[in-house]
Amino acid sequence: MVITLHSIPASPPGRCVVTTLHVLGLEFEEKHVNSVAKEHKKPAFLAMNPRGCFPVLTDGDFIIAESFAIAMYLCNKYENGENRLYPLEPEVRGKVDQLLFVGSVIYDSLLQYLNLLGVIYDGGVMAPEKLPSVYHALGLCEAFLQGDFMVEDHFTLADIFMSCGLYLLDLIDFNDYGAYPKTVAWLKRVRDWPYFKTANDKGMEELDNIYRPLLAKNTQNRSL
Amino acid sequence: MIRVHGNTILTCVIFLQIFEIHFSYSIRKTFKMVLKLYLMPASPPSRNALMVINALGLEHEIKPVNVAKGEQKQPEYLAVNPRGKIPALQDGEYTIAESRAIACYLCNKYEKNSENRLYPTCPQARGVVDQLLYASENMNDMVIGYLNVGGVIFGSAVVDEEKVTELHKALALANTYLGSNNYVAGEHLTIADFFTASPFIMAEELHDFNDYTNYPAVKAWINRVRALPYFDKTNNEGLAAIAKMYKDKLAANKAAAK
């Protein structure tokens, strides 16, 4: 039964799934989606995910989309032992679930502020009017962090997915973290986690190499 | 060798299960561990969380949040949900927010073992539901974007009928997810149905949407959800309230725009 991940290395949600796969020690194949050629909007891909987005994961005959749902599925199916990424006790799992949905909101805010897809595919520029939502996201992290991790005293899916959007701030060298000391420490803790580094460093570099020059070019074009 | 008759074992097991259920019920009543749902009846996420409580037949207390007075931004509420959004659930000392997370928690904690669980436990079946819980947020945005609920009720917006294409995109997605099944995650009702059907029911009530010509299966499925025995008591009052707010304001905004 082969696990195949359809994604691109630069995709933040895709990398959240890769981190999960690494922690669970699962072997998998990566199939790169030709996003420039809009492969994900074509019939073969839509047959896997009607929403036409990646990542999508296949596990034998089973197909599943939505990065959060993929990570939850992998844990439900393959995770064992203690200090789980996706704990079993309803109360603890509930906290993780809550933060996965909050993480989804945070990711969307960052995506909109950076206009990630617009810059990369449509000659767009950033959306400065969305900056308040970035501070709101940082404030949420600060409020939810009770200890070193988002839930319990070890890494869970909540840490993986809540941090995902905030890393995108590196693309613009954002530096205004003064009011969020717990968040800064936590982001560093997640970033230094070996599973996270292996899954993300290269992809993040790739995204940086795509986004930064395009943002500069598009911004310059707008001011001409 | 001790022989115990099969029926005796069965009787003991049933007795112990009944005892355990009654015992935990008594404990909950004794220590007043009642489920408290903080909600805004007009709001779909609040009603979707309540659907799950009613579907599971759970005793609960409703705690309406006065949004007009900004109650959701007060320290007491932020202690329950730091995001300051509604709904939120309190179960004894435990608090949880985000309507879908609340739905999953309630099922994980209280749903009895059966063949047709609202939140299946088998990883694949659960995966299908989880995928829909996330995808339905996107579909909800499409429909609510077309209706422009916030813009109409709190602002001077009217409906841009060109955007009905967004509603149709959401319908097409629902149609694909349904396939040839009676429910959106398969052959039986799950929590995914509550969250996926919700935006279409909003479109029907707020904007009298009824054009299911190309999507008869979706219409039949929505009616199936509406026909659930607890649907009316969960939704009617809140839906009627938001529909009236929306329609009255839309008319006023249109008149002002002339």
CSV table of C-alpha atoms in Angstrom, one decimal:
chain,number,residue,atom,x,y,z
A,1,MET,CA,0.0,0.0,0.0
A,2,VAL,CA,1.8,3.0,-1.2
A,3,ILE,CA,1.3,6.5,0.1
A,4,THR,CA,1.6,9.2,-2.5
A,5,LEU,CA,1.6,12.9,-1.8
A,6,HIS,CA,0.5,15.2,-4.6
A,7,SER,CA,1.9,18.7,-3.9
A,8,ILE,CA,4.8,21.0,-4.6
A,9,PRO,CA,7.8,21.5,-2.2
A,10,ALA,CA,7.1,25.2,-1.9
A,11,SER,CA,3.5,24.6,-0.6
A,12,PRO,CA,3.2,25.4,3.1
A,13,PRO,CA,0.1,23.1,3.7
A,14,GLY,CA,1.9,20.4,1.7
A,15,ARG,CA,4.9,20.8,4.0
A,16,CYS,CA,2.7,20.4,7.1
A,17,VAL,CA,1.7,17.0,5.7
A,18,VAL,CA,5.3,16.1,5.0
A,19,THR,CA,6.3,17.0,8.6
A,20,THR,CA,3.5,14.7,9.8
A,21,LEU,CA,4.6,11.9,7.5
A,22,HIS,CA,8.2,12.3,8.8
A,23,VAL,CA,7.2,12.2,12.5
A,24,LEU,CA,5.0,9.1,11.9
A,25,GLY,CA,8.0,7.5,10.1
A,26,LEU,CA,6.0,6.7,7.0
A,27,GLU,CA,7.5,6.1,3.6
A,28,PHE,CA,5.8,7.9,0.8
A,29,GLU,CA,6.2,9.1,-2.8
A,30,GLU,CA,6.1,12.7,-3.7
A,31,LYS,CA,4.4,13.6,-7.0
A,32,HIS,CA,5.0,17.2,-7.9
A,33,VAL,CA,2.0,19.0,-9.3
A,34,ASN,CA,2.7,21.2,-12.3
A,35,SER,CA,0.9,24.2,-10.8
A,36,VAL,CA,2.2,26.6,-13.5
A,37,ALA,CA,0.5,24.5,-16.1
A,38,LYS,CA,-2.6,24.5,-13.8
A,39,GLU,CA,-2.5,20.7,-13.6
A,40,HIS,CA,-4.6,20.9,-10.4
A,41,LYS,CA,-7.5,22.4,-12.3
A,42,LYS,CA,-7.6,19.7,-14.9
A,43,PRO,CA,-10.0,16.7,-14.9
A,44,ALA,CA,-7.5,14.1,-13.7
A,45,PHE,CA,-6.7,16.1,-10.6
A,46,LEU,CA,-10.2,17.2,-10.0
A,47,ALA,CA,-11.2,13.6,-10.0
A,48,MET,CA,-9.0,13.3,-6.9
A,49,ASN,CA,-10.0,16.6,-5.3
A,50,PRO,CA,-13.1,18.4,-6.7
A,51,ARG,CA,-11.8,21.6,-5.1
A,52,GLY,CA,-8.7,21.6,-7.4
A,53,CYS,CA,-6.2,22.3,-4.7
A,54,PHE,CA,-3.1,20.5,-3.3
A,55,PRO,CA,-1.9,18.7,-1.3
A,56,VAL,CA,-3.8,15.5,-2.0
A,57,LEU,CA,-2.8,12.2,-0.5
A,58,THR,CA,-3.5,8.7,-1.8
A,59,ASP,CA,-3.1,5.7,0.5
A,60,GLY,CA,-3.7,2.7,-1.7
A,61,ASP,CA,-7.1,3.3,-3.2
A,62,PHE,CA,-8.1,5.9,-0.6
A,63,ILE,CA,-7.9,9.5,-1.7
A,64,ILE,CA,-8.0,12.4,0.8
A,65,ALA,CA,-7.6,16.2,0.4
A,66,GLU,CA,-7.4,19.3,2.7
A,67,SER,CA,-4.0,19.3,4.5
A,68,PHE,CA,-5.5,19.3,8.0
A,69,ALA,CA,-7.8,16.3,7.2
A,70,ILE,CA,-4.8,14.5,5.6
A,71,ALA,CA,-2.7,14.9,8.7
A,72,MET,CA,-5.5,13.9,11.0
A,73,TYR,CA,-6.2,10.8,8.8
A,74,LEU,CA,-2.5,9.8,8.9
A,75,CYS,CA,-2.4,10.0,12.7
A,76,ASN,CA,-5.7,8.2,13.1
A,77,LYS,CA,-4.5,5.4,10.9
A,78,TYR,CA,-0.8,5.1,11.8
A,79,GLU,CA,0.1,6.8,15.0
A,80,ASN,CA,1.0,4.8,18.1
A,81,GLY,CA,2.4,5.3,21.6
A,82,GLU,CA,2.7,8.3,23.8
A,83,ASN,CA,3.1,12.0,23.1
A,84,ARG,CA,1.0,11.8,20.0
A,85,LEU,CA,0.8,14.4,17.4
A,86,TYR,CA,-3.0,13.8,17.5
A,87,PRO,CA,-3.8,12.7,21.1
A,88,LEU,CA,-6.7,10.3,21.8
A,89,GLU,CA,-8.3,11.8,24.9
A,90,PRO,CA,-11.4,13.8,23.7
A,91,GLU,CA,-10.5,16.9,25.7
A,92,VAL,CA,-6.9,17.1,24.5
A,93,ARG,CA,-7.9,16.2,20.9
A,94,GLY,CA,-10.6,18.8,21.1
A,95,LYS,CA,-8.0,21.5,21.8
A,96,VAL,CA,-5.9,20.3,18.9
A,97,ASP,CA,-9.0,20.4,16.6
A,98,GLN,CA,-9.9,23.9,17.8
A,99,LEU,CA,-6.4,25.1,17.0
A,100,LEU,CA,-6.4,23.4,13.6
A,101,PHE,CA,-9.4,25.5,12.7
A,102,VAL,CA,-7.8,28.7,14.1
A,103,GLY,CA,-4.6,27.7,12.2
A,104,SER,CA,-6.7,27.6,9.0
A,105,VAL,CA,-7.9,31.2,9.7
A,106,ILE,CA,-4.3,32.4,10.4
A,107,TYR,CA,-3.0,30.8,7.2
A,108,ASP,CA,-5.7,32.5,5.2
A,109,SER,CA,-4.9,35.9,6.8
A,110,LEU,CA,-1.3,35.5,5.9
A,111,LEU,CA,-2.0,34.3,2.4
A,112,GLN,CA,-4.2,37.4,1.8
A,113,TYR,CA,-1.7,39.9,3.3
A,114,LEU,CA,1.1,38.5,1.3
A,115,ASN,CA,-1.2,37.9,-1.7
A,116,LEU,CA,0.9,34.8,-2.2
A,117,LEU,CA,-1.1,33.3,-5.1
A,118,GLY,CA,-1.7,36.7,-6.7
A,119,VAL,CA,2.0,37.6,-6.6
A,120,ILE,CA,3.1,34.3,-8.0
A,121,TYR,CA,0.5,33.6,-10.6
A,122,ASP,CA,-1.2,37.0,-11.5
A,123,GLY,CA,1.4,39.8,-11.4
A,124,GLY,CA,-0.1,40.9,-8.1
A,125,VAL,CA,1.3,42.8,-5.1
A,126,MET,CA,0.9,42.6,-1.3
A,127,ALA,CA,-2.3,43.8,0.4
A,128,PRO,CA,-1.2,46.2,3.1
A,129,GLU,CA,-4.8,46.8,4.3
A,130,LYS,CA,-4.7,43.2,5.6
A,131,LEU,CA,-1.8,43.9,8.0
A,132,PRO,CA,-4.0,44.2,11.1
A,133,SER,CA,-5.0,40.6,10.6
A,134,VAL,CA,-1.4,39.6,10.9
A,135,TYR,CA,-1.1,41.3,14.3
A,136,HIS,CA,-4.4,39.7,15.2
A,137,ALA,CA,-2.9,36.2,14.3
A,138,LEU,CA,0.2,36.9,16.4
A,139,GLY,CA,-2.0,38.0,19.3
A,140,LEU,CA,-4.0,34.8,19.0
A,141,CYS,CA,-0.9,32.6,19.2
A,142,GLU,CA,0.3,34.6,22.2
A,143,ALA,CA,-3.1,34.1,23.9
A,144,PHE,CA,-3.4,30.4,23.1
A,145,LEU,CA,0.2,29.5,24.2
A,146,GLN,CA,0.1,28.4,27.8
A,147,GLY,CA,3.4,26.7,27.9
A,148,ASP,CA,6.1,25.7,25.4
A,149,PHE,CA,3.7,24.1,23.0
A,150,MET,CA,0.2,24.9,21.8
A,151,VAL,CA,-1.4,21.8,23.5
A,152,GLU,CA,0.1,19.6,26.2
A,153,ASP,CA,3.9,19.6,26.7
A,154,HIS,CA,4.9,18.1,23.4
A,155,PHE,CA,4.5,18.8,19.7
A,156,THR,CA,1.1,18.1,18.2
A,157,LEU,CA,-0.6,18.9,14.9
A,158,ALA,CA,-1.6,22.2,16.5
A,159,ASP,CA,2.1,23.3,16.5
A,160,ILE,CA,2.6,22.3,12.9
A,161,PHE,CA,-0.4,24.0,11.5
A,162,MET,CA,-0.6,27.1,13.7
A,163,SER,CA,3.0,28.0,12.8
A,164,CYS,CA,2.6,27.3,9.0
A,165,GLY,CA,1.1,30.6,8.1
A,166,LEU,CA,3.4,32.7,10.3
A,167,TYR,CA,6.5,31.4,8.6
A,168,LEU,CA,5.4,33.1,5.5
A,169,LEU,CA,6.3,36.4,7.2
A,170,ASP,CA,9.9,35.5,6.5
A,171,LEU,CA,9.2,36.1,2.8
A,172,ILE,CA,9.1,39.8,3.6
A,173,ASP,CA,11.6,39.9,6.5
A,174,PHE,CA,8.8,40.9,8.8
A,175,ASN,CA,10.3,41.9,12.1
A,176,ASP,CA,7.7,43.4,14.4
A,177,TYR,CA,7.4,40.6,16.9
A,178,GLY,CA,8.2,42.7,20.0
A,179,ALA,CA,4.8,42.3,21.6
A,180,TYR,CA,4.7,38.5,21.1
A,181,PRO,CA,7.6,37.0,23.1
A,182,LYS,CA,6.0,33.6,23.7
A,183,THR,CA,5.1,33.3,20.1
A,184,VAL,CA,8.7,34.1,19.0
A,185,ALA,CA,10.1,31.5,21.3
A,186,TRP,CA,7.5,28.9,20.2
A,187,LEU,CA,8.1,29.6,16.5
A,188,LYS,CA,11.8,29.1,17.0
A,189,ARG,CA,11.1,25.8,18.9
A,190,VAL,CA,9.0,24.5,16.1
A,191,ARG,CA,11.5,25.6,13.4
A,192,ASP,CA,14.4,23.9,15.3
A,193,TRP,CA,12.5,20.6,15.6
A,194,PRO,CA,14.4,18.2,13.4
A,195,TYR,CA,11.3,16.8,11.7
A,196,PHE,CA,10.2,20.2,10.9
A,197,LYS,CA,13.6,21.3,9.5
A,198,THR,CA,13.8,18.3,7.2
A,199,ALA,CA,10.3,18.8,5.9
A,200,ASN,CA,10.5,22.6,5.4
A,201,ASP,CA,13.8,24.2,5.0
A,202,LYS,CA,14.3,23.4,1.3
A,203,GLY,CA,10.6,24.1,0.4
A,204,MET,CA,10.7,27.4,2.2
A,205,GLU,CA,13.9,28.4,0.4
A,206,GLU,CA,12.2,27.4,-2.9
A,207,LEU,CA,9.1,29.5,-2.1
A,208,ASP,CA,11.4,32.4,-1.1
A,209,ASN,CA,13.2,32.2,-4.5
A,210,ILE,CA,9.9,32.3,-6.3
A,211,TYR,CA,8.0,34.9,-4.3
A,212,ARG,CA,10.6,37.5,-3.5
A,213,PRO,CA,11.8,38.4,-7.0
A,214,LEU,CA,8.2,38.3,-8.3
A,215,LEU,CA,7.0,40.6,-5.6
A,216,ALA,CA,9.8,43.1,-6.4
A,217,LYS,CA,9.1,42.9,-10.1
A,218,ASN,CA,5.3,43.3,-9.7
A,219,THR,CA,5.7,46.1,-7.3
A,220,GLN,CA,8.0,47.9,-9.6
A,221,ASN,CA,5.6,47.4,-12.6
A,222,ARG,CA,2.8,48.9,-10.5
A,223,SER,CA,4.7,52.1,-9.8
A,224,LEU,CA,5.7,52.6,-13.4
B,1,MET,CA,-14.2,-25.9,36.2
B,2,ILE,CA,-16.7,-23.1,36.5
B,3,ARG,CA,-19.2,-22.9,33.7
B,4,VAL,CA,-21.1,-19.7,33.3
B,5,HIS,CA,-24.1,-19.7,31.0
B,6,GLY,CA,-23.8,-17.4,28.0
B,7,ASN,CA,-27.0,-15.6,28.8
B,8,THR,CA,-25.9,-14.9,32.3
B,9,ILE,CA,-22.7,-13.2,31.0
B,10,LEU,CA,-24.8,-11.1,28.6
B,11,THR,CA,-27.2,-10.1,31.3
B,12,CYS,CA,-24.3,-9.1,33.6
B,13,VAL,CA,-22.7,-7.0,30.8
B,14,ILE,CA,-25.9,-5.2,30.0
B,15,PHE,CA,-26.5,-4.6,33.7
B,16,LEU,CA,-23.0,-3.1,34.1
B,17,GLN,CA,-23.4,-0.9,31.1
B,18,ILE,CA,-26.8,0.4,32.3
B,19,PHE,CA,-25.2,0.9,35.7
B,20,GLU,CA,-22.3,2.8,34.2
B,21,ILE,CA,-24.4,5.1,32.2
B,22,HIS,CA,-26.8,5.8,35.1
B,23,PHE,CA,-23.8,6.2,37.5
B,24,SER,CA,-22.0,8.7,35.2
B,25,TYR,CA,-25.3,10.5,34.6
B,26,SER,CA,-25.9,10.8,38.4
B,27,ILE,CA,-22.3,12.0,38.9
B,28,ARG,CA,-22.8,14.7,36.2
B,29,LYS,CA,-26.1,15.8,37.8
B,30,THR,CA,-24.6,15.8,41.3
B,31,PHE,CA,-21.7,18.0,40.4
B,32,LYS,CA,-23.8,20.1,38.0
B,33,MET,CA,-21.5,19.2,35.0
B,34,VAL,CA,-24.0,20.5,32.4
B,35,LEU,CA,-22.9,21.3,28.9
B,36,LYS,CA,-23.1,25.0,28.3
B,37,LEU,CA,-23.3,26.2,24.7
B,38,TYR,CA,-22.6,29.9,24.2
B,39,LEU,CA,-24.3,30.9,21.1
B,40,MET,CA,-25.9,33.5,18.8
B,41,PRO,CA,-29.1,31.8,17.5
B,42,ALA,CA,-29.1,33.7,14.2
B,43,SER,CA,-25.6,32.5,13.4
B,44,PRO,CA,-25.1,29.2,11.4
B,45,PRO,CA,-22.0,28.0,13.2
B,46,SER,CA,-23.9,28.3,16.5
B,47,ARG,CA,-26.8,26.4,15.1
B,48,ASN,CA,-24.6,23.7,13.6
B,49,ALA,CA,-23.0,23.0,17.0
B,50,LEU,CA,-26.5,22.8,18.5
B,51,MET,CA,-27.5,20.3,15.8
B,52,VAL,CA,-24.8,18.0,17.1
B,53,ILE,CA,-25.9,18.4,20.7
B,54,ASN,CA,-29.5,17.7,19.8
B,55,ALA,CA,-28.6,14.8,17.4
B,56,LEU,CA,-26.7,13.2,20.4
B,57,GLY,CA,-29.6,13.9,22.7
B,58,LEU,CA,-27.3,15.7,25.2
B,59,GLU,CA,-28.7,17.7,28.1
B,60,HIS,CA,-27.4,21.2,27.9
B,61,GLU,CA,-27.9,24.9,28.8
B,62,ILE,CA,-28.0,27.6,26.2
B,63,LYS,CA,-26.2,30.7,27.0
B,64,PRO,CA,-27.0,33.4,24.4
B,65,VAL,CA,-24.2,35.9,23.9
B,66,ASN,CA,-25.2,39.5,23.5
B,67,VAL,CA,-23.2,40.5,20.4
B,68,ALA,CA,-24.8,44.0,20.2
B,69,LYS,CA,-23.4,44.8,23.6
B,70,GLY,CA,-20.0,43.3,22.6
B,71,GLU,CA,-20.2,40.5,25.2
B,72,GLN,CA,-18.0,38.3,23.1
B,73,LYS,CA,-15.1,40.8,23.6
B,74,GLN,CA,-15.4,40.9,27.4
B,75,PRO,CA,-12.9,39.1,29.6
B,76,GLU,CA,-15.4,36.6,30.9
B,77,TYR,CA,-16.1,35.3,27.3
B,78,LEU,CA,-12.4,35.6,26.2
B,79,ALA,CA,-11.6,33.2,29.1
B,80,VAL,CA,-13.8,30.7,27.3
B,81,ASN,CA,-12.7,31.6,23.8
B,82,PRO,CA,-9.6,33.8,23.3
B,83,ARG,CA,-10.6,34.3,19.7
B,84,GLY,CA,-13.8,36.0,20.9
B,85,LYS,CA,-16.0,34.2,18.4
B,86,ILE,CA,-19.2,32.3,18.9
B,87,PRO,CA,-20.1,29.5,19.5
B,88,ALA,CA,-18.1,28.1,22.4
B,89,LEU,CA,-18.7,25.1,24.7
B,90,GLN,CA,-18.1,24.6,28.4
B,91,ASP,CA,-18.2,21.0,29.7
B,92,GLY,CA,-17.5,21.2,33.4
B,93,GLU,CA,-14.1,22.8,33.6
B,94,TYR,CA,-13.3,22.2,30.0
B,95,THR,CA,-13.8,24.8,27.3
B,96,ILE,CA,-13.6,24.5,23.5
B,97,ALA,CA,-14.4,26.8,20.6
B,98,GLU,CA,-14.7,26.6,16.8
B,99,SER,CA,-18.1,25.0,15.8
B,100,ARG,CA,-16.5,22.1,13.9
B,101,ALA,CA,-14.1,21.3,16.7
B,102,ILE,CA,-17.0,21.4,19.1
B,103,ALA,CA,-18.9,19.0,16.9
B,104,CYS,CA,-16.0,16.5,16.8
B,105,TYR,CA,-15.4,16.8,20.6
B,106,LEU,CA,-19.0,16.1,21.4
B,107,CYS,CA,-19.0,13.0,19.2
B,108,ASN,CA,-15.6,11.8,20.5
B,109,LYS,CA,-16.7,12.2,24.0
B,110,TYR,CA,-20.4,11.2,24.0
B,111,GLU,CA,-21.4,9.3,20.9
B,112,LYS,CA,-22.3,5.8,21.6
B,113,ASN,CA,-20.9,3.0,19.5
B,114,SER,CA,-23.1,2.1,16.6
B,115,GLU,CA,-22.9,1.3,12.9
B,116,ASN,CA,-23.9,4.7,11.7
B,117,ARG,CA,-21.9,7.2,13.8
B,118,LEU,CA,-22.3,10.9,13.2
B,119,TYR,CA,-18.5,11.0,13.4
B,120,PRO,CA,-17.2,7.6,12.3
B,121,THR,CA,-14.2,6.1,14.1
B,122,CYS,CA,-12.7,4.1,11.2
B,123,PRO,CA,-9.8,6.3,9.9
B,124,GLN,CA,-11.0,6.3,6.3
B,125,ALA,CA,-14.6,7.1,7.0
B,126,ARG,CA,-13.5,9.7,9.5
B,127,GLY,CA,-11.1,11.1,6.9
B,128,VAL,CA,-13.9,11.6,4.5
B,129,VAL,CA,-15.9,13.6,7.1
B,130,ASP,CA,-12.8,15.6,8.2
B,131,GLN,CA,-12.1,16.6,4.6
B,132,LEU,CA,-15.7,17.8,4.2
B,133,LEU,CA,-15.5,19.8,7.5
B,134,TYR,CA,-12.6,21.8,5.9
B,135,ALA,CA,-13.9,21.9,2.3
B,136,SER,CA,-17.3,23.1,3.6
B,137,GLU,CA,-15.7,26.2,5.0
B,138,ASN,CA,-14.6,27.1,1.5
B,139,MET,CA,-18.1,26.3,0.1
B,140,ASN,CA,-19.6,28.4,2.9
B,141,ASP,CA,-17.4,31.4,2.0
B,142,MET,CA,-18.6,31.1,-1.6
B,143,VAL,CA,-22.3,31.2,-0.7
B,144,ILE,CA,-22.1,33.7,2.1
B,145,GLY,CA,-19.9,35.8,-0.2
B,146,TYR,CA,-22.6,35.9,-2.8
B,147,LEU,CA,-25.3,36.7,-0.1
B,148,ASN,CA,-22.9,39.3,1.4
B,149,VAL,CA,-24.6,38.7,4.7
B,150,GLY,CA,-22.3,41.0,6.7
B,151,GLY,CA,-22.3,43.7,4.1
B,152,VAL,CA,-26.1,43.8,3.9
B,153,ILE,CA,-26.9,43.5,7.6
B,154,PHE,CA,-24.2,45.8,9.0
B,155,GLY,CA,-23.5,48.0,5.9
B,156,SER,CA,-25.3,49.4,2.9
B,157,ALA,CA,-24.5,46.5,0.5
B,158,VAL,CA,-27.0,44.9,-1.9
B,159,VAL,CA,-26.6,41.5,-3.6
B,160,ASP,CA,-24.5,41.4,-6.7
B,161,GLU,CA,-26.5,38.9,-8.7
B,162,GLU,CA,-23.5,38.3,-11.0
B,163,LYS,CA,-21.9,36.5,-8.1
B,164,VAL,CA,-24.6,33.8,-8.1
B,165,THR,CA,-22.0,31.9,-10.1
B,166,GLU,CA,-20.2,31.4,-6.7
B,167,LEU,CA,-23.3,29.8,-5.3
B,168,HIS,CA,-23.5,27.5,-8.3
B,169,LYS,CA,-19.8,26.6,-7.9
B,170,ALA,CA,-20.6,25.5,-4.3
B,171,LEU,CA,-23.7,23.6,-5.5
B,172,ALA,CA,-21.5,21.8,-8.1
B,173,LEU,CA,-19.0,20.9,-5.4
B,174,ALA,CA,-21.8,19.6,-3.1
B,175,ASN,CA,-23.2,17.6,-6.0
B,176,THR,CA,-19.8,16.0,-6.6
B,177,TYR,CA,-19.2,15.2,-3.0
B,178,LEU,CA,-22.7,13.6,-2.8
B,179,GLY,CA,-22.1,11.4,-5.8
B,180,SER,CA,-24.8,8.7,-5.7
B,181,ASN,CA,-25.1,8.7,-1.9
B,182,ASN,CA,-27.9,10.0,0.2
B,183,TYR,CA,-25.5,12.0,2.5
B,184,VAL,CA,-22.4,14.0,1.7
B,185,ALA,CA,-19.9,11.7,3.4
B,186,GLY,CA,-21.5,8.4,2.4
B,187,GLU,CA,-24.6,6.3,3.0
B,188,HIS,CA,-25.5,7.7,6.4
B,189,LEU,CA,-25.8,11.0,8.2
B,190,THR,CA,-22.7,12.5,9.6
B,191,ILE,CA,-21.7,15.9,11.1
B,192,ALA,CA,-20.4,16.8,7.6
B,193,ASP,CA,-24.0,17.1,6.4
B,194,PHE,CA,-24.8,19.7,9.0
B,195,PHE,CA,-21.9,22.0,8.0
B,196,THR,CA,-22.1,21.4,4.3
B,197,ALA,CA,-25.9,21.9,3.9
B,198,SER,CA,-25.9,25.0,6.2
B,199,PRO,CA,-24.9,27.7,3.6
B,200,PHE,CA,-27.5,26.4,1.0
B,201,ILE,CA,-30.2,26.6,3.7
B,202,MET,CA,-29.1,30.2,4.4
B,203,ALA,CA,-29.5,31.0,0.7
B,204,GLU,CA,-32.9,29.5,0.6
B,205,GLU,CA,-34.1,31.3,3.7
B,206,LEU,CA,-32.4,34.7,3.3
B,207,HIS,CA,-32.6,35.1,-0.5
B,208,ASP,CA,-35.4,32.6,-1.5
B,209,PHE,CA,-32.9,30.7,-3.6
B,210,ASN,CA,-34.6,27.7,-5.2
B,211,ASP,CA,-32.9,27.1,-8.5
B,212,TYR,CA,-31.8,23.4,-8.2
B,213,THR,CA,-32.6,22.5,-11.8
B,214,ASN,CA,-29.2,21.2,-12.4
B,215,TYR,CA,-28.8,19.7,-9.0
B,216,PRO,CA,-31.8,17.6,-8.0
B,217,ALA,CA,-29.7,15.3,-5.8
B,218,VAL,CA,-28.4,18.3,-3.8
B,219,LYS,CA,-32.0,19.5,-3.3
B,220,ALA,CA,-33.1,16.1,-2.1
B,221,TRP,CA,-30.2,15.9,0.3
B,222,ILE,CA,-30.9,19.4,1.7
B,223,ASN,CA,-34.5,18.3,2.3
B,224,ARG,CA,-33.3,15.2,4.0
B,225,VAL,CA,-31.3,17.4,6.4
B,226,ARG,CA,-34.2,19.7,7.0
B,227,ALA,CA,-36.4,16.7,7.7
B,228,LEU,CA,-34.3,15.6,10.7
B,229,PRO,CA,-36.5,15.4,13.8
B,230,TYR,CA,-34.3,18.0,15.6
B,231,PHE,CA,-33.7,20.4,12.7
B,232,ASP,CA,-36.7,22.7,13.3
B,233,LYS,CA,-36.2,23.1,17.0
B,234,THR,CA,-32.5,23.8,16.5
B,235,ASN,CA,-32.9,26.2,13.6
B,236,ASN,CA,-36.3,27.7,13.0
B,237,GLU,CA,-36.2,30.6,15.4
B,238,GLY,CA,-32.6,31.6,14.6
B,239,LEU,CA,-33.1,31.2,10.8
B,240,ALA,CA,-36.3,33.3,10.9
B,241,ALA,CA,-34.5,36.0,12.9
B,242,ILE,CA,-31.6,36.3,10.5
B,243,ALA,CA,-33.8,36.0,7.4
B,244,LYS,CA,-35.9,38.9,8.6
B,245,MET,CA,-32.9,41.0,9.5
B,246,TYR,CA,-31.3,40.4,6.1
B,247,LYS,CA,-34.5,40.9,4.0
B,248,ASP,CA,-35.5,44.1,5.8
B,249,LYS,CA,-32.0,45.6,5.6
B,250,LEU,CA,-31.5,44.5,1.9
B,251,ALA,CA,-34.8,46.3,1.0
B,252,ALA,CA,-33.7,49.4,2.9
B,253,ASN,CA,-30.2,49.3,1.3
B,254,LYS,CA,-31.8,49.0,-2.2
B,255,ALA,CA,-34.1,51.9,-1.5
B,256,ALA,CA,-31.3,54.0,-0.3
B,257,ALA,CA,-29.2,53.2,-3.3
B,258,LYS,CA,-31.8,54.6,-5.7
